[in-house]
Coordinates of C-alpha atoms in Angstrom, one line a residue:
Chain A
M1 CA 14.7 1.0 6.3
G2 CA 12.9 4.2 7.5
L3 CA 9.2 4.8 7.3
R4 CA 9.6 6.7 4.0
D5 CA 11.5 3.8 2.5
I6 CA 8.5 1.5 3.4
G7 CA 6.3 4.0 1.6
L8 CA 8.4 4.0 -1.5
I9 CA 8.8 0.3 -1.5
L10 CA 5.1 -0.3 -1.1
F11 CA 4.1 2.1 -3.9
F12 CA 6.5 0.6 -6.4
A13 CA 5.3 -2.9 -5.5
A14 CA 1.8 -1.6 -6.2
I15 CA 2.9 -0.1 -9.5
I16 CA 4.4 -3.4 -10.6
A17 CA 1.0 -4.9 -9.7
L18 CA -1.0 -2.2 -11.6
L19 CA 1.1 -2.8 -14.7
G20 CA -0.3 -6.3 -14.6
L21 CA -3.6 -4.8 -15.8
V22 CA -2.0 -4.3 -19.2
P23 CA -3.1 -7.4 -21.0
P24 CA -0.3 -9.9 -21.8
L25 CA 0.7 -10.6 -25.3
H26 CA 1.1 -14.2 -26.5
H27 CA 2.8 -15.2 -29.7
P28 CA 3.7 -18.7 -30.9
M29 CA 7.2 -17.4 -31.8
L30 CA 7.8 -16.8 -28.1
G31 CA 7.2 -20.3 -26.9
G32 CA 4.6 -19.4 -24.4
V33 CA 6.4 -16.6 -22.7
P34 CA 3.9 -13.8 -22.3
V35 CA 5.0 -10.3 -23.1
T36 CA 3.9 -8.1 -20.2
A37 CA 4.5 -4.6 -18.9
Q38 CA 5.4 -5.8 -15.4
G39 CA 9.1 -6.1 -16.2
M40 CA 9.0 -2.3 -16.9
G41 CA 7.7 -1.8 -13.3
V42 CA 10.7 -3.7 -12.0
T43 CA 13.2 -1.7 -14.0
L44 CA 11.5 1.6 -13.0
A45 CA 11.6 0.7 -9.4
G46 CA 15.4 0.0 -9.6
I47 CA 16.0 3.3 -11.2
L48 CA 13.6 5.6 -9.4
I49 CA 13.9 4.3 -5.8
G50 CA 17.4 2.7 -6.0
S51 CA 18.8 -0.8 -6.4
R52 CA 18.1 -2.1 -2.9
K53 CA 14.7 -0.6 -2.4
G54 CA 13.8 -1.6 -5.9
A55 CA 14.7 -5.2 -5.2
V56 CA 12.7 -5.2 -2.0
A57 CA 9.7 -3.8 -3.9
A58 CA 10.0 -6.7 -6.3
I59 CA 10.2 -9.1 -3.3
V60 CA 7.1 -7.5 -1.7
F61 CA 5.2 -7.8 -5.0
L62 CA 6.1 -11.5 -5.3
V63 CA 5.1 -12.3 -1.7
A64 CA 1.7 -10.6 -2.4
V65 CA 1.3 -12.8 -5.5
A66 CA 2.3 -15.9 -3.5
F67 CA -0.5 -15.0 -1.0
G68 CA -3.0 -15.6 -3.8
F69 CA -3.7 -12.1 -5.0
P70 CA -4.2 -12.0 -8.8
L71 CA -1.6 -9.4 -9.4
L72 CA 0.3 -11.0 -12.3
A73 CA -0.5 -10.0 -15.9
G74 CA -3.5 -12.0 -17.1
G75 CA -5.0 -12.1 -13.6
R76 CA -2.8 -14.9 -12.3
G77 CA -1.7 -15.2 -8.7
G78 CA -1.2 -17.7 -6.0
L79 CA 1.5 -20.3 -5.5
S80 CA 0.8 -21.9 -8.9
V81 CA 2.7 -19.2 -10.8
F82 CA 5.8 -20.2 -8.9
T83 CA 5.5 -23.8 -10.1
G84 CA 4.4 -22.8 -13.6
P85 CA 6.6 -22.4 -16.7
T86 CA 7.2 -18.7 -16.2
A87 CA 8.4 -19.1 -12.6
G88 CA 12.0 -18.3 -13.5
F89 CA 11.1 -14.8 -14.8
L90 CA 9.3 -14.1 -11.5
F91 CA 12.2 -15.2 -9.4
A92 CA 14.5 -13.0 -11.4
F93 CA 12.4 -9.8 -10.7
P94 CA 14.4 -8.7 -7.6
L95 CA 17.7 -9.3 -9.2
A96 CA 16.6 -7.4 -12.3
A97 CA 15.5 -4.4 -10.2
F98 CA 18.8 -4.5 -8.3
I99 CA 21.0 -4.7 -11.4
T100 CA 19.0 -2.0 -13.2
G101 CA 19.5 0.3 -10.2
V102 CA 23.2 -0.4 -9.8
L103 CA 23.8 0.1 -13.5
F104 CA 21.8 3.3 -13.7
Q105 CA 23.7 4.7 -10.7
S106 CA 27.1 4.0 -12.2
L107 CA 26.2 4.9 -15.9
S108 CA 24.4 8.1 -15.1
W109 CA 27.8 9.6 -14.0
R110 CA 29.2 9.0 -17.4
M111 CA 26.4 9.7 -19.8
G112 CA 23.0 11.4 -19.9
G113 CA 20.3 10.1 -17.7
F114 CA 18.1 9.1 -20.6
L115 CA 20.8 6.8 -22.2
A116 CA 21.8 5.5 -18.8
A117 CA 18.2 4.6 -18.0
F118 CA 17.7 2.9 -21.4
L119 CA 20.9 0.8 -21.1
A120 CA 20.2 -0.1 -17.4
A121 CA 16.6 -1.0 -18.2
F122 CA 17.6 -3.1 -21.1
V123 CA 20.2 -5.1 -19.2
G124 CA 18.0 -5.5 -16.2
G125 CA 14.7 -6.0 -18.0
Y126 CA 15.8 -8.0 -21.0
V127 CA 19.2 -9.6 -20.3
V128 CA 18.8 -10.5 -16.6
L129 CA 15.1 -11.6 -16.8
N130 CA 15.6 -13.8 -19.8
L131 CA 18.9 -15.2 -18.8
I132 CA 17.1 -16.7 -15.8
G133 CA 13.6 -17.0 -17.1
I134 CA 14.2 -18.7 -20.5
P135 CA 16.4 -21.5 -19.2
V136 CA 14.0 -22.3 -16.4
M137 CA 11.1 -22.3 -18.9
A138 CA 13.1 -24.5 -21.4
W139 CA 13.9 -26.9 -18.7
L140 CA 10.3 -27.1 -17.4
T141 CA 8.8 -27.5 -20.8
D142 CA 11.5 -29.7 -22.4
K143 CA 12.8 -27.3 -25.0
T144 CA 16.1 -27.5 -26.8
V145 CA 18.8 -24.8 -26.5
R146 CA 18.1 -23.8 -30.1
Q147 CA 14.4 -23.1 -29.2
A148 CA 15.5 -21.2 -26.2
V149 CA 17.7 -18.9 -28.3
E150 CA 14.9 -18.4 -30.7
I151 CA 12.6 -17.3 -27.9
A152 CA 15.2 -14.9 -26.7
A153 CA 15.6 -13.5 -30.2
G154 CA 11.8 -13.2 -30.5
L155 CA 11.6 -11.3 -27.2
L156 CA 14.3 -8.8 -28.3
P157 CA 12.0 -6.2 -30.0
G158 CA 9.7 -6.1 -27.0
G159 CA 12.7 -5.8 -24.7
L160 CA 14.0 -2.8 -26.6
I161 CA 10.6 -1.1 -26.6
K162 CA 10.2 -1.6 -22.9
A163 CA 13.7 -0.3 -22.1
L164 CA 12.9 2.7 -24.3
G165 CA 9.5 3.1 -22.4
T166 CA 11.3 3.0 -19.1
A167 CA 13.8 5.6 -20.2
I168 CA 11.0 7.9 -21.4
I169 CA 9.2 7.6 -18.1
V170 CA 12.4 8.2 -16.1
Y171 CA 13.0 11.3 -18.3
L172 CA 9.4 12.5 -17.7
V173 CA 9.6 12.0 -13.9
A174 CA 13.0 13.6 -13.7
G175 CA 11.6 16.7 -15.4
L176 CA 8.9 17.0 -12.7
E177 CA 11.0 16.0 -9.8
P178 CA 14.8 15.4 -9.4
V179 CA 15.5 11.7 -9.6
G180 CA 17.9 10.4 -7.0
R181 CA 16.9 13.0 -4.4
R182 CA 15.0 10.1 -2.7
Chain B
M1 CA -9.3 -7.1 -4.4
I2 CA -10.2 -10.7 -4.0
S3 CA -7.6 -13.3 -3.1
G4 CA -7.9 -16.9 -4.2
Y5 CA -8.8 -17.9 -0.6
L6 CA -11.7 -20.3 -0.3
S7 CA -14.0 -19.3 2.5
Q8 CA -15.8 -22.6 2.9
E9 CA -13.8 -24.7 5.3
T10 CA -12.3 -28.0 4.0
W11 CA -10.1 -30.5 5.7
L12 CA -7.1 -29.0 3.9
H13 CA -7.7 -25.7 5.7
R14 CA -6.8 -27.5 8.9
V15 CA -3.4 -28.8 7.7
P16 CA -0.6 -26.5 8.9
A17 CA 0.5 -24.1 6.2
G18 CA 4.2 -25.1 6.6
S19 CA 3.4 -28.8 5.8
K20 CA 1.4 -27.8 2.8
L21 CA 4.2 -25.6 1.5
I22 CA 6.9 -28.2 2.1
G23 CA 4.7 -30.8 0.5
L24 CA 4.2 -28.6 -2.6
G25 CA 8.0 -28.0 -2.8
V26 CA 8.9 -31.7 -2.5
T27 CA 6.3 -32.7 -5.0
T28 CA 7.6 -30.2 -7.5
M29 CA 11.2 -31.6 -7.1
L30 CA 9.9 -35.1 -7.6
V31 CA 7.7 -34.5 -10.5
F32 CA 9.9 -32.5 -12.8
P33 CA 12.4 -35.2 -13.8
V34 CA 9.6 -37.7 -14.5
Q35 CA 9.3 -38.6 -18.2
D36 CA 6.8 -41.6 -18.0
W37 CA 3.3 -40.5 -18.9
R38 CA 1.7 -43.2 -16.8
I39 CA 3.3 -41.9 -13.6
L40 CA 2.2 -38.3 -14.6
V41 CA -1.3 -39.4 -15.3
A42 CA -1.4 -41.1 -11.9
G43 CA -0.1 -37.9 -10.3
L44 CA -2.7 -35.8 -12.0
V45 CA -5.5 -38.3 -10.9
A46 CA -4.2 -38.0 -7.3
V47 CA -4.3 -34.2 -7.5
L48 CA -7.9 -34.4 -8.9
A49 CA -8.8 -36.8 -6.0
L50 CA -7.5 -34.2 -3.5
Y51 CA -9.8 -31.6 -5.2
A52 CA -12.7 -34.0 -5.0
S53 CA -12.0 -34.7 -1.3
A54 CA -12.0 -31.0 -0.6
G55 CA -15.5 -30.7 -2.0
W56 CA -17.5 -29.0 -4.8
P57 CA -16.4 -25.4 -4.2
A58 CA -12.7 -26.4 -4.6
V59 CA -13.5 -28.4 -7.8
R60 CA -15.3 -25.3 -9.2
R61 CA -12.2 -23.2 -8.7
M62 CA -10.3 -25.3 -11.3
G63 CA -11.8 -22.9 -13.9
F64 CA -8.9 -20.5 -13.0
L65 CA -6.8 -22.8 -15.2
K66 CA -8.0 -20.9 -18.2
A67 CA -5.7 -18.0 -17.4
F68 CA -2.9 -20.4 -18.2
L69 CA -4.5 -21.7 -21.4
P70 CA -2.7 -19.6 -24.0
M71 CA 0.6 -20.4 -22.5
L72 CA -0.1 -24.2 -22.3
A73 CA -1.5 -24.2 -25.8
I74 CA 1.6 -22.7 -27.3
V75 CA 3.9 -25.0 -25.3
F76 CA 1.9 -28.0 -26.6
G77 CA 1.7 -26.6 -30.1
L78 CA 5.5 -26.2 -30.3
H79 CA 6.0 -29.8 -29.3
V80 CA 3.5 -31.0 -31.9
F81 CA 5.1 -28.8 -34.5
T82 CA 8.5 -30.4 -33.8
G83 CA 6.8 -33.9 -34.2
D84 CA 7.2 -34.9 -30.5
W85 CA 3.7 -34.8 -29.2
V86 CA 4.3 -37.4 -26.5
A87 CA 6.9 -35.1 -24.9
G88 CA 4.3 -32.3 -25.3
A89 CA 1.6 -34.2 -23.6
N90 CA 4.1 -35.1 -20.7
T91 CA 4.9 -31.4 -20.3
I92 CA 1.3 -30.4 -20.2
L93 CA 0.4 -33.1 -17.8
R94 CA 3.2 -32.1 -15.5
L95 CA 2.4 -28.4 -15.6
V96 CA -1.3 -28.8 -15.1
M97 CA -0.7 -31.1 -12.2
M98 CA 1.7 -28.7 -10.4
I99 CA -0.4 -25.6 -11.1
L100 CA -3.5 -27.3 -9.7
L101 CA -1.6 -28.6 -6.6
A102 CA -0.2 -25.1 -5.9
D103 CA -3.5 -23.5 -6.2
L104 CA -5.1 -26.0 -3.9
V105 CA -2.6 -24.9 -1.2
S106 CA -3.2 -21.2 -2.0
M107 CA -7.0 -21.5 -1.7
T108 CA -6.9 -23.3 1.6
T109 CA -4.4 -21.1 3.5
T110 CA -5.2 -17.7 4.9
M111 CA -2.9 -14.8 4.4
Q112 CA -1.9 -14.8 8.0
Q113 CA -1.0 -18.5 8.0
M114 CA 1.0 -18.0 4.7
M115 CA 2.8 -15.1 6.3
N116 CA 3.8 -17.1 9.3
A117 CA 4.9 -20.0 7.2
L118 CA 6.9 -17.7 4.9
M119 CA 8.6 -15.9 7.7
P120 CA 11.5 -18.4 8.0
V121 CA 12.1 -18.0 4.3
L122 CA 12.0 -14.2 4.6
R123 CA 14.4 -14.3 7.5
L124 CA 17.0 -15.7 5.1
L125 CA 17.0 -12.2 3.7
R126 CA 18.1 -10.6 6.9
P127 CA 21.8 -11.0 6.3
I128 CA 21.4 -8.7 3.2
G129 CA 19.8 -6.1 5.4
I130 CA 16.1 -6.8 4.7
N131 CA 13.8 -6.8 7.7
P132 CA 11.2 -9.6 7.3
E133 CA 8.6 -7.9 9.6
K134 CA 8.8 -4.8 7.4
V135 CA 8.4 -6.9 4.3
A136 CA 5.2 -8.4 5.9
L137 CA 3.9 -4.9 6.7
A138 CA 4.6 -3.7 3.2
V139 CA 2.7 -6.6 1.7
S140 CA -0.4 -5.7 3.6
L141 CA 0.1 -2.1 2.5
V142 CA 0.4 -3.2 -1.1
I143 CA -3.0 -5.0 -1.0
R144 CA -4.5 -1.8 0.4
F145 CA -3.0 0.7 -2.0
V146 CA -3.3 -1.1 -5.3
P147 CA -7.0 -0.2 -5.6
V148 CA -6.2 3.4 -4.4
L149 CA -3.5 3.8 -7.1
G150 CA -5.9 2.2 -9.7
A151 CA -8.6 4.7 -8.8
N152 CA -6.0 7.5 -9.0
W153 CA -5.0 6.6 -12.5
Q154 CA -8.7 6.2 -13.5
A155 CA -9.4 9.8 -12.2
R156 CA -6.5 11.2 -14.2
S157 CA -7.5 9.5 -17.4
E158 CA -11.1 10.7 -17.0
A159 CA -9.9 14.2 -16.5
W160 CA -7.7 13.9 -19.6
R161 CA -10.6 12.5 -21.6
A162 CA -12.9 15.3 -20.4
R163 CA -10.5 17.9 -21.5
T164 CA -9.2 16.4 -24.7
G165 CA -11.8 14.0 -25.8
R166 CA -9.0 11.5 -26.6
K167 CA -7.8 8.3 -25.1
P168 CA -5.5 8.6 -22.0
S169 CA -1.9 9.4 -23.1
W170 CA 1.4 8.1 -21.9
R171 CA 2.0 11.7 -20.9
L172 CA -0.1 11.0 -17.8
I173 CA 2.5 8.6 -16.5
G174 CA 4.9 11.3 -15.3
P175 CA 2.6 13.2 -13.1
F176 CA 1.0 10.0 -11.9
L177 CA 4.4 8.7 -10.7
V178 CA 5.3 12.0 -9.1
E179 CA 2.0 11.9 -7.1
T180 CA 2.7 8.3 -6.2
L181 CA 6.1 9.4 -4.7
R182 CA 4.3 12.1 -2.7
M183 CA 1.8 9.5 -1.4
A184 CA 4.8 7.5 -0.1
D185 CA 5.5 10.5 2.1
Q186 CA 1.9 10.6 3.3
V187 CA 1.9 6.9 4.2
A188 CA 5.2 7.3 6.0
E189 CA 3.6 10.2 8.0
A190 CA 0.5 8.1 8.7
L191 CA 2.6 5.2 10.0
D192 CA 4.5 7.7 12.2
A193 CA 1.3 9.3 13.5
R194 CA 0.0 5.8 14.5
G195 CA 3.1 5.1 16.5
F196 CA 4.8 2.6 14.2
A197 CA 8.5 2.0 14.9
R198 CA 8.5 4.8 17.4
S199 CA 11.5 3.5 19.2
T200 CA 13.7 3.0 16.1
Q201 CA 12.6 6.2 14.3
K202 CA 13.8 9.6 15.1
G203 CA 12.7 12.9 13.5
Chain C
M1 CA -7.6 -0.1 28.9
P2 CA -9.4 -3.5 29.1
S3 CA -11.8 -4.2 26.3
G4 CA -14.7 -4.8 28.7
Q5 CA -14.7 -1.2 29.7
P6 CA -14.9 1.0 26.7
G7 CA -14.1 4.5 28.0
Y8 CA -15.3 6.1 24.7
Q9 CA -18.9 5.4 25.6
V10 CA -19.4 8.4 27.7
P11 CA -23.1 9.3 27.7
M12 CA -24.2 11.2 24.6
V13 CA -24.7 14.4 26.5
K14 CA -22.6 17.5 26.3
V15 CA -20.2 17.5 29.2
V16 CA -18.5 20.9 29.3
D17 CA -16.9 22.4 32.3
S18 CA -17.9 19.6 34.7
C19 CA -15.4 17.3 33.0
A20 CA -11.9 18.8 33.1
A21 CA -9.5 18.1 30.2
R22 CA -7.2 15.1 30.7
P23 CA -3.8 16.5 31.9
G24 CA -2.1 14.2 29.4
G25 CA -3.6 16.4 26.7
H26 CA -2.1 19.7 27.8
V27 CA 0.0 21.3 25.2
V28 CA 2.7 24.0 25.7
F29 CA 4.7 25.7 23.0
E30 CA 7.8 27.5 24.1
G31 CA 9.5 29.8 21.6
V32 CA 9.0 27.4 18.8
A33 CA 10.7 28.3 15.5
L34 CA 10.4 26.2 12.3
S35 CA 11.3 26.7 8.7
R36 CA 10.1 24.5 5.9
G37 CA 11.6 24.6 2.5
G38 CA 13.6 27.7 3.4
R39 CA 10.6 29.7 4.5
P40 CA 9.9 30.4 8.2
V41 CA 6.5 29.0 9.3
F42 CA 6.8 29.8 13.0
D43 CA 9.2 32.3 14.6
G44 CA 9.2 32.1 18.4
L45 CA 5.6 30.9 19.0
S46 CA 4.6 30.4 22.6
L47 CA 1.2 29.0 23.6
T48 CA -0.5 27.1 26.4
L49 CA -3.4 25.0 25.4
E50 CA -5.4 23.4 28.2
E51 CA -9.1 23.6 27.1
R52 CA -11.0 20.5 26.1
R53 CA -12.0 21.7 22.7
I54 CA -9.7 24.0 20.8
G55 CA -10.3 25.1 17.2
L56 CA -7.8 26.4 14.7
I57 CA -8.9 28.7 11.9
G58 CA -7.1 30.8 9.3
N59 CA -6.4 30.9 5.6
N60 CA -4.6 28.1 3.8
G61 CA -0.9 28.3 4.5
S62 CA -1.3 30.1 7.8
G63 CA 0.3 27.2 9.7
K64 CA -2.6 25.2 11.1
S65 CA -1.5 21.8 9.7
T66 CA 2.1 22.4 10.8
L67 CA 1.0 23.3 14.3
L68 CA -0.9 20.1 14.6
R69 CA 2.1 18.1 13.2
L70 CA 4.4 19.8 15.7
I71 CA 2.1 18.7 18.6
A72 CA 2.0 15.1 17.2
G73 CA 5.8 15.1 16.9
L74 CA 5.6 14.4 13.2
V75 CA 7.7 17.5 12.6
Q76 CA 10.4 18.7 15.0
P77 CA 10.9 22.4 15.7
D78 CA 14.2 24.0 14.7
A79 CA 14.3 25.9 18.0
G80 CA 12.2 25.9 21.2
Q81 CA 10.2 23.1 22.7
V82 CA 6.7 21.5 22.4
R83 CA 5.5 19.7 25.5
V84 CA 2.4 17.5 25.6
G85 CA 1.3 16.3 29.1
G86 CA 4.5 17.9 30.5
A87 CA 6.9 15.8 28.3
D88 CA 9.1 17.1 25.5
V89 CA 7.7 15.8 22.2
A90 CA 11.2 15.5 20.7
R91 CA 12.3 13.2 23.5
E92 CA 9.1 11.2 24.3
R93 CA 6.4 10.8 21.7
P94 CA 3.0 11.8 23.2
N95 CA 0.0 9.5 23.1
T96 CA -1.9 11.5 20.5
G97 CA -4.3 10.5 17.7
F98 CA -4.0 12.2 14.3
L99 CA -6.9 12.3 11.9
F100 CA -5.9 13.5 8.4
Q101 CA -8.0 15.3 5.9
N102 CA -8.0 12.5 3.3
P103 CA -8.9 9.0 4.8
D104 CA -7.2 7.4 1.8
H105 CA -3.8 8.8 3.0
Q106 CA -4.4 7.5 6.5
I107 CA -5.9 4.0 6.1
L108 CA -3.0 1.6 5.8
F109 CA -4.5 -1.8 5.7
P110 CA -6.8 -3.7 3.4
T111 CA -9.4 -4.7 6.0
V112 CA -11.1 -2.7 8.8
G113 CA -10.0 -5.1 11.5
E114 CA -6.3 -4.8 10.6
E115 CA -6.6 -1.1 10.4
V116 CA -8.1 -0.7 13.9
A117 CA -5.8 -3.2 15.5
F118 CA -2.7 -1.7 14.0
G119 CA -2.6 1.3 16.5
L120 CA -2.4 -1.3 19.3
T121 CA 0.2 -3.7 17.7
A122 CA 2.4 -0.8 16.8
R123 CA 2.6 -0.1 20.5
G124 CA 3.7 -3.6 21.2
I125 CA 0.3 -5.2 22.2
D126 CA 0.1 -8.8 20.9
Q127 CA -2.1 -9.6 17.9
K128 CA -4.8 -11.6 19.8
T129 CA -5.4 -8.9 22.4
A130 CA -5.4 -6.2 19.7
D131 CA -7.9 -8.1 17.6
A132 CA -10.2 -8.6 20.6
R133 CA -10.0 -4.9 21.5
S134 CA -10.6 -3.6 18.1
E135 CA -13.6 -5.9 17.7
A136 CA -15.1 -4.5 20.9
L137 CA -14.3 -1.0 19.9
L138 CA -16.0 -1.4 16.5
A139 CA -19.0 -2.9 18.1
S140 CA -19.4 -0.1 20.6
N141 CA -19.3 2.4 17.8
G142 CA -22.1 0.7 15.9
C143 CA -19.8 -1.1 13.4
A144 CA -20.2 -4.7 14.7
G145 CA -18.9 -7.3 12.3
W146 CA -16.9 -4.9 10.2
E147 CA -13.5 -6.6 10.8
K148 CA -13.4 -8.4 7.5
R149 CA -14.8 -5.6 5.4
A150 CA -12.5 -4.4 2.6
V151 CA -11.6 -0.8 3.2
H152 CA -11.8 0.2 -0.5
E153 CA -15.5 -0.8 -0.6
L154 CA -16.5 1.6 2.2
S155 CA -18.1 5.0 1.5
E156 CA -16.1 8.2 2.2
G157 CA -18.0 8.7 5.5
Q158 CA -17.5 5.1 6.6
K159 CA -13.8 5.4 5.8
Q160 CA -13.4 8.5 8.0
L161 CA -15.4 6.8 10.7
V162 CA -13.0 3.8 10.5
C163 CA -10.1 6.3 10.7
L164 CA -11.5 7.8 13.9
I165 CA -12.1 4.4 15.5
A166 CA -8.6 3.3 14.5
V167 CA -7.1 6.5 16.0
L168 CA -9.0 6.0 19.2
S169 CA -8.0 2.4 19.7
P170 CA -4.8 3.1 21.7
D171 CA -6.9 5.5 23.9
P172 CA -5.0 8.7 23.2
D173 CA -5.2 11.7 25.6
L174 CA -5.3 14.2 22.8
L175 CA -6.9 14.1 19.3
L176 CA -5.5 16.2 16.5
L177 CA -7.9 16.7 13.6
D178 CA -6.7 18.3 10.3
E179 CA -9.8 19.3 8.3
P180 CA -11.3 15.9 9.0
F181 CA -14.7 16.6 7.4
S182 CA -13.9 18.5 4.2
S183 CA -14.9 15.6 1.9
L184 CA -18.0 14.5 3.7
D185 CA -21.6 15.2 3.2
L186 CA -23.8 17.0 5.7
P187 CA -25.3 14.0 7.5
T188 CA -21.9 12.4 7.9
R189 CA -20.4 15.6 9.2
Y190 CA -23.2 15.9 11.8
D191 CA -22.8 12.3 12.8
L192 CA -19.1 12.5 13.2
S193 CA -19.1 15.8 15.1
H194 CA -21.7 14.3 17.4
R195 CA -19.4 11.4 18.1
L196 CA -16.5 13.8 18.7
D197 CA -18.6 15.7 21.2
A198 CA -19.1 12.6 23.2
L199 CA -15.4 11.9 23.6
D200 CA -13.6 12.7 26.8
Q201 CA -10.3 13.3 25.0
T202 CA -8.9 16.8 24.4
I203 CA -9.5 17.8 20.8
I204 CA -7.6 20.3 18.7
M205 CA -9.2 20.7 15.3
A206 CA -8.2 22.7 12.3
S207 CA -11.2 23.5 10.1
H208 CA -12.6 25.9 7.5
D209 CA -16.1 24.9 8.5
L210 CA -16.6 27.6 11.1
E211 CA -20.0 26.3 12.1
L212 CA -18.4 23.2 13.5
L213 CA -16.2 25.1 15.9
A214 CA -19.0 27.4 17.2
D215 CA -19.3 25.7 20.6
F216 CA -15.6 25.0 21.2
D217 CA -14.1 26.3 24.4
R218 CA -11.4 28.3 22.6
V219 CA -10.5 29.2 19.1
L220 CA -7.1 30.3 17.7
W221 CA -6.9 32.3 14.5
L222 CA -3.6 31.9 12.8
E223 CA -2.1 34.2 10.2
A224 CA 1.4 33.7 8.7
G225 CA 2.5 31.6 11.7
R226 CA 1.3 34.1 14.3
V227 CA -1.7 34.0 16.6
R228 CA -3.9 36.8 15.3
G229 CA -6.9 36.1 17.5
D230 CA -7.3 33.9 20.6
G231 CA -10.4 33.5 22.8
P232 CA -14.0 32.3 22.9
A233 CA -15.3 30.8 19.7
D234 CA -17.9 33.4 18.8
S235 CA -15.7 36.5 19.1
V236 CA -12.6 35.0 17.3
I237 CA -14.7 33.5 14.5
G238 CA -16.6 36.8 14.2
A239 CA -13.4 38.7 14.0
Y240 CA -12.0 36.4 11.3
R241 CA -15.2 36.6 9.2
A242 CA -15.2 40.4 9.4
H243 CA -11.5 40.5 8.5
V244 CA -12.0 38.3 5.4
R245 CA -15.0 40.3 4.3
A246 CA -13.2 43.6 4.7
G247 CA -10.2 42.3 2.7
L248 CA -12.5 41.2 -0.2
D249 CA -14.4 44.6 -0.2
K250 CA -11.1 46.4 -0.3
A251 CA -9.8 44.3 -3.2
R252 CA -13.1 44.9 -5.1
S253 CA -13.2 48.6 -4.6
A254 CA -9.5 49.1 -5.5

């Protein structure tokens, strides 16, 4: 890691944190899983600064949260979020960033950057996060498999919107500055 | 930005951070399989007693629980809806207990202590090429630059409002991110100018 | 330098020729060439800088910032050599302090104490010693008890003061200042320039505020990567002013 990589990592960790200012959305259909914008920060990091640095940015963000800074959506922070029901989603952040980055790299050779960003962000931001987050949550809060599947289905529209948002942002940034140069 | 750290010294401040973290981890493992509400109530009472022993400032901090309230309410509501309110109560008891215990550790441990205690965990990342010292540095930098980025976004949306009279648009995101990428270069230069990693860094 | 003996506290009087520049702050450019983004910035620049106070003036894009970055070793020349204190900057990084225009780009840490101590820990000094030294340094600059203060709550002037103290903490021989006062109000400018006057380090400062450079030992006027004027402050500044005015008059009458 060079000095510039540290700079990129720190700013994407900060962006994930800033997205926590978007108020989380709660809906009974979703079994207590808050819909937040922070997953978007994670997928953006994977795409814009690459899989490895993106994953490190997510780790840096989580360490800052563990230190007690209220950086999670809804103003939460401290170790309690890692023992609370949404802990699985948080632990999945680095993996989500990594997989989004890897997918974007390999897909963008085959298709347009916009579509690649959308698919990569969907797989990383929806599939990976929920594949880890929902089972952990279901386990911690004694939910049935059926309920878990219902939650996943309930989160799908939000997941699609967030993947689309990520793709639009990547498209916007790419128009101003070539992505992948960094 | 304010961290959850409690500045008034309590006896828990003097317990080594590593012991507190291990204690928290072990308790988590022990508590999650428990289905007997009596044990859970006893556990919650024990946690509350810990709070009481740490004094009034710690007890007052329990108000932070309200950030978890919507989530807890939905979890409980779903259990009631499916007719199993005992299981719901168990879940809530367990979650509240663990959240309170974790926060007690957070509020009695300084950032430096936490960093030192977490170092062995971060070292596990070394085989996949992640330098724990640099992660630690990056965390400090994040705490520093979150308010800077926030102010930056604020300034942009003010300029947008001044010129259009409308609410900030998503179109601001592109330029904001591009400037953020440039700031990354400036930070790298500032680190370089201050002599960081001089031996490992060339050019 | 031990913390009990703060060398920055030279008496607040102007010490001019009686106090020679530190030899560690001598700068030599030898046939330096550099292109950035495909455009040549310098093409065979040679210079010897040995005065205690050197000012850099010139229009935006004339190469002032790049010159400072070359001296600090932040940018390496494509050809030629930059030596500070006799040593090649490309091989051995000189002990210089760099003060940037915008303190928000320079301050790296959330609290004042961490910021000031970082210059020491980055050079391999252990945390305890670094903390003690930065505490003493803050106190000797009238900022006693600032260690725990959050950087983002400081005023612009306080931030730039913290930057200066942080940059001074490893006791550099040479201070490089790139428009350090452009966002500050008049009282803060005077206060900071007064503090700079009292330092025994060599100072090279790029500035558009010509008044600040009026009593410098030497001023260089850069234009398109070349030295257009070089000499005592008043004559070089006067020539630059006249040149800018003449250029404007010509543009208006045309």
